[in-house]
PDB file of C-alpha atoms in Angstrom:
ATOM      1  CA  UNK Z 716       5.434  34.339  -0.569  1.00  0.00           C
ATOM      2  CA  UNK Z 717       6.235  31.850   2.140  1.00  0.00           C
ATOM      3  CA  UNK Z 718       6.294  28.204   1.627  1.00  0.00           C
ATOM      4  CA  UNK Z 719       5.669  26.041   4.702  1.00  0.00           C
ATOM      5  CA  UNK Z 720       6.486  22.327   4.418  1.00  0.00           C
ATOM      6  CA  UNK Z 721       6.881  19.546   6.924  1.00  0.00           C
ATOM      7  CA  UNK Z 722       9.530  16.925   6.916  1.00  0.00           C
ATOM      8  CA  UNK Z 723       8.425  13.313   7.017  1.00  0.00           C
ATOM      9  CA  UNK Z 724       8.267  10.135   5.170  1.00  0.00           C
ATOM     10  CA  UNK Z 725       7.014  10.367   1.669  1.00  0.00           C
ATOM     11  CA  UNK Z 726       5.559   6.849   2.030  1.00  0.00           C
ATOM     12  CA  UNK Z 727       4.664   4.816   5.081  1.00  0.00           C
ATOM     13  CA  UNK Z 728       6.139   1.856   2.995  1.00  0.00           C
ATOM     14  CA  UNK Z 729       7.436   1.384  -0.672  1.00  0.00           C
ATOM     15  CA  UNK Z 730       9.174  -1.709  -2.030  1.00  0.00           C
ATOM     16  CA  UNK Z 731       9.674  -3.275  -5.503  1.00  0.00           C
ATOM     17  CA  UNK Z 732      10.721  -6.738  -6.382  1.00  0.00           C
ATOM     18  CA  UNK Z 733      12.683  -7.142  -9.538  1.00  0.00           C
ATOM     19  CA  UNK Z 734      11.567 -10.094 -11.620  1.00  0.00           C
ATOM     20  CA  UNK Z 735      14.371 -12.394 -12.919  1.00  0.00           C
ATOM     21  CA  UNK Z 736      14.483 -12.481 -16.691  1.00  0.00           C
ATOM     22  CA  UNK Z 737      11.570 -10.005 -16.816  1.00  0.00           C
ATOM     23  CA  UNK Z 738       9.182 -12.943 -16.269  1.00  0.00           C
ATOM     24  CA  UNK Z 739       6.563 -12.942 -13.643  1.00  0.00           C
ATOM     25  CA  UNK Z 740       5.872 -16.439 -12.625  1.00  0.00           C
ATOM     26  CA  UNK Z 741       2.572 -16.597 -10.465  1.00  0.00           C
ATOM     27  CA  UNK Z 742       3.738 -19.822  -8.748  1.00  0.00           C
ATOM     28  CA  UNK Z 743       6.326 -17.621  -6.953  1.00  0.00           C
ATOM     29  CA  UNK Z 744       4.446 -15.147  -4.727  1.00  0.00           C
ATOM     30  CA  UNK Z 745       5.670 -11.555  -4.592  1.00  0.00           C
ATOM     31  CA  UNK Z 746       5.740 -10.894  -0.972  1.00  0.00           C
ATOM     32  CA  UNK Z 747       6.214  -7.704   0.953  1.00  0.00           C
ATOM     33  CA  UNK Z 748       6.702  -7.400   4.809  1.00  0.00           C
ATOM     34  CA  UNK Z 749       5.871  -3.917   6.201  1.00  0.00           C
ATOM     35  CA  UNK Z 750       4.875  -2.126   9.378  1.00  0.00           C
ATOM     36  CA  UNK Z 751       2.307   0.484  10.079  1.00  0.00           C
ATOM     37  CA  UNK Z 752       3.613   3.080  12.655  1.00  0.00           C
ATOM     38  CA  UNK Z 753       0.295   4.356  13.785  1.00  0.00           C
ATOM     39  CA  UNK Z 754      -3.339   3.251  13.454  1.00  0.00           C
ATOM     40  CA  UNK Z 755      -5.068   5.051  10.706  1.00  0.00           C
ATOM     41  CA  UNK Z 756      -6.657   5.012   7.250  1.00  0.00           C
ATOM     42  CA  UNK Z 757      -4.199   4.103   4.553  1.00  0.00           C
ATOM     43  CA  UNK Z 758      -4.308   3.668   0.933  1.00  0.00           C
ATOM     44  CA  UNK Z 759      -2.318   0.742  -0.856  1.00  0.00           C
ATOM     45  CA  UNK Z 760      -1.086   1.095  -4.472  1.00  0.00           C
ATOM     46  CA  UNK Z 761       0.459  -1.578  -6.641  1.00  0.00           C
ATOM     47  CA  UNK Z 762       3.457  -0.304  -8.508  1.00  0.00           C
ATOM     48  CA  UNK Z 763       5.436  -1.850 -11.301  1.00  0.00           C
ATOM     49  CA  UNK Z 764       7.377  -1.539 -14.484  1.00  0.00           C
ATOM     50  CA  UNK Z 765       7.020  -3.160 -17.835  1.00  0.00           C
ATOM     51  CA  UNK Z 766       8.941  -2.891 -21.028  1.00  0.00           C
ATOM     52  CA  UNK Z 767       7.712  -1.923 -24.531  1.00  0.00           C
ATOM     53  CA  UNK Z 768       6.220  -4.959 -26.167  1.00  0.00           C
ATOM     54  CA  UNK Z 769       3.935  -5.963 -23.193  1.00  0.00           C
ATOM     55  CA  UNK Z 770       0.906  -6.907 -25.319  1.00  0.00           C
ATOM     56  CA  UNK Z 771      -1.992  -7.179 -22.792  1.00  0.00           C
ATOM     57  CA  UNK Z 772      -4.563  -4.258 -22.339  1.00  0.00           C
ATOM     58  CA  UNK Z 773      -4.845  -5.106 -18.615  1.00  0.00           C
ATOM     59  CA  UNK Z 774      -2.883  -6.853 -16.004  1.00  0.00           C
ATOM     60  CA  UNK Z 775      -5.095  -8.805 -13.688  1.00  0.00           C
ATOM     61  CA  UNK Z 776      -4.236 -10.296 -10.309  1.00  0.00           C
ATOM     62  CA  UNK Z 777      -4.858 -10.445  -6.527  1.00  0.00           C
ATOM     63  CA  UNK Z 778      -3.393  -8.910  -3.445  1.00  0.00           C
ATOM     64  CA  UNK Z 779      -3.852 -10.160   0.098  1.00  0.00           C
ATOM     65  CA  UNK Z 780      -2.664  -8.243   3.170  1.00  0.00           C
ATOM     66  CA  UNK Z 781      -2.356 -10.137   6.514  1.00  0.00           C
ATOM     67  CA  UNK Z 782      -1.409  -8.793   9.950  1.00  0.00           C
ATOM     68  CA  UNK Z 783      -2.892  -9.310  13.373  1.00  0.00           C
ATOM     69  CA  UNK Z 784      -6.707  -9.616  13.032  1.00  0.00           C
ATOM     70  CA  UNK Z 785      -6.584  -8.069   9.571  1.00  0.00           C
ATOM     71  CA  UNK Z 786      -7.154 -10.129   6.427  1.00  0.00           C
ATOM     72  CA  UNK Z 787      -7.793  -8.206   3.176  1.00  0.00           C
ATOM     73  CA  UNK Z 788      -8.135  -9.919  -0.227  1.00  0.00           C
ATOM     74  CA  UNK Z 789      -8.422  -7.727  -3.388  1.00  0.00           C
ATOM     75  CA  UNK Z 790      -8.722  -8.541  -6.973  1.00  0.00           C
ATOM     76  CA  UNK Z 791      -7.337  -5.914  -9.284  1.00  0.00           C
ATOM     77  CA  UNK Z 792      -7.327  -4.999 -12.993  1.00  0.00           C
ATOM     78  CA  UNK Z 793      -4.505  -2.567 -13.893  1.00  0.00           C
ATOM     79  CA  UNK Z 794      -5.147  -0.785 -17.298  1.00  0.00           C
ATOM     80  CA  UNK Z 795      -1.946  -0.917 -19.388  1.00  0.00           C
ATOM     81  CA  UNK Z 796      -2.954  -0.175 -22.988  1.00  0.00           C
ATOM     82  CA  UNK Z 797      -5.556   2.527 -23.981  1.00  0.00           C
ATOM     83  CA  UNK Z 798      -8.250   2.451 -26.670  1.00  0.00           C
ATOM     84  CA  UNK Z 799      -5.787   4.154 -28.918  1.00  0.00           C
ATOM     85  CA  UNK Z 800      -3.337   1.181 -28.546  1.00  0.00           C
ATOM     86  CA  UNK Z 801      -0.769   3.281 -26.656  1.00  0.00           C
ATOM     87  CA  UNK Z 802       0.534   2.678 -23.222  1.00  0.00           C
ATOM     88  CA  UNK Z 803      -1.396   4.502 -20.517  1.00  0.00           C
ATOM     89  CA  UNK Z 804       1.417   4.999 -17.969  1.00  0.00           C
ATOM     90  CA  UNK Z 805       4.600   7.004 -17.549  1.00  0.00           C
ATOM     91  CA  UNK Z 806       7.285   5.941 -19.918  1.00  0.00           C
ATOM     92  CA  UNK Z 807      10.962   6.793 -20.720  1.00  0.00           C
ATOM     93  CA  UNK Z 808      12.660   4.888 -23.609  1.00  0.00           C
ATOM     94  CA  UNK Z 809      11.343   1.349 -23.394  1.00  0.00           C
ATOM     95  CA  UNK Z 810      10.475   1.408 -19.719  1.00  0.00           C
ATOM     96  CA  UNK Z 811       6.789   1.989 -18.466  1.00  0.00           C
ATOM     97  CA  UNK Z 812       6.046   2.565 -14.833  1.00  0.00           C
ATOM     98  CA  UNK Z 813       2.539   2.158 -13.415  1.00  0.00           C
ATOM     99  CA  UNK Z 814       0.806   3.073 -10.115  1.00  0.00           C
ATOM    100  CA  UNK Z 815      -2.597   1.468  -9.406  1.00  0.00           C
ATOM    101  CA  UNK Z 816      -4.779   2.350  -6.409  1.00  0.00           C
ATOM    102  CA  UNK Z 817      -5.621  -1.233  -5.183  1.00  0.00           C
ATOM    103  CA  UNK Z 818      -7.229   0.149  -1.989  1.00  0.00           C
ATOM    104  CA  UNK Z 819      -8.189   3.697  -1.605  1.00  0.00           C
ATOM    105  CA  UNK Z 820      -8.741   3.837   2.124  1.00  0.00           C
ATOM    106  CA  UNK Z 821      -8.674   1.091   4.731  1.00  0.00           C
ATOM    107  CA  UNK Z 822      -8.063   1.341   8.554  1.00  0.00           C
ATOM    108  CA  UNK Z 823      -5.026  -0.437   9.535  1.00  0.00           C
ATOM    109  CA  UNK Z 824      -3.929  -0.902  13.243  1.00  0.00           C
ATOM    110  CA  UNK Z 825      -0.351  -0.130  14.014  1.00  0.00           C
ATOM    111  CA  UNK Z 826       1.677  -3.281  13.582  1.00  0.00           C
ATOM    112  CA  UNK Z 827       3.387  -5.796  11.205  1.00  0.00           C
ATOM    113  CA  UNK Z 828       1.824  -6.994   7.844  1.00  0.00           C
ATOM    114  CA  UNK Z 829       2.577  -9.225   4.919  1.00  0.00           C
ATOM    115  CA  UNK Z 830       1.296  -8.487   1.639  1.00  0.00           C
ATOM    116  CA  UNK Z 831       1.255 -10.897  -1.442  1.00  0.00           C
ATOM    117  CA  UNK Z 832       0.697  -9.813  -4.950  1.00  0.00           C
ATOM    118  CA  UNK Z 833       0.282 -12.371  -7.809  1.00  0.00           C
ATOM    119  CA  UNK Z 834      -1.090 -12.146 -11.387  1.00  0.00           C
ATOM    120  CA  UNK Z 835      -4.021 -14.158 -12.734  1.00  0.00           C
ATOM    121  CA  UNK Z 836      -3.260 -13.862 -16.472  1.00  0.00           C
ATOM    122  CA  UNK Z 837      -3.569 -16.913 -18.674  1.00  0.00           C
ATOM    123  CA  UNK Z 838       0.062 -16.585 -19.759  1.00  0.00           C
ATOM    124  CA  UNK Z 839       2.322 -17.832 -17.240  1.00  0.00           C
ATOM    125  CA  UNK Z 840       5.107 -16.829 -16.731  1.00  0.00           C
ATOM    126  CA  UNK Z 841       4.062 -13.378 -17.739  1.00  0.00           C
ATOM    127  CA  UNK Z 842       6.907 -11.797 -19.967  1.00  0.00           C
ATOM    128  CA  UNK Z 843       8.143  -8.220 -20.107  1.00  0.00           C
ATOM    129  CA  UNK Z 844       7.398  -7.355 -16.546  1.00  0.00           C
ATOM    130  CA  UNK Z 845      10.586  -6.020 -14.818  1.00  0.00           C
ATOM    131  CA  UNK Z 846       9.350  -5.071 -11.381  1.00  0.00           C
ATOM    132  CA  UNK Z 847       6.156  -5.495  -9.158  1.00  0.00           C
ATOM    133  CA  UNK Z 848       5.770  -3.802  -5.875  1.00  0.00           C
ATOM    134  CA  UNK Z 849       3.520  -1.825  -3.537  1.00  0.00           C
ATOM    135  CA  UNK Z 850       3.365   1.393  -1.650  1.00  0.00           C
ATOM    136  CA  UNK Z 851       1.417   2.328   1.406  1.00  0.00           C
ATOM    137  CA  UNK Z 852       0.515   5.908   2.238  1.00  0.00           C
ATOM    138  CA  UNK Z 853      -1.811   7.705   4.648  1.00  0.00           C
ATOM    139  CA  UNK Z 854      -5.197   8.084   3.026  1.00  0.00           C
ATOM    140  CA  UNK Z 855      -6.254  11.691   2.440  1.00  0.00           C
TER     141      UNK Z 855
END
């Protein structure tokens, strides 16, 4: 059997912001500057990490992406705890990573963008969140 693979970027863009003291204060925007190398359809995922003890079933928030003539605004609800009261995401020890498809496909022209992610939870600052970030990939 022959395996043929192509070399290339795994992601168009991926970045995580570490949250000081594991607290996400929604008065401080989590901002990400990224570039799209070629016009096309892209998916945008919100990624992050929380620790054991995070007590909310869902994490709600907003994401905006601005660049050139593009202005996208998205509300999101990331499922964290399932019906069985167990964390839904990939875990190791006390760390739980999540990946959430905020935008499954949108056309983005080549250029520079700024994305902002913020939570809309009643509790602020939101504790036990270590990192929040985003990744951009070509949509399949």
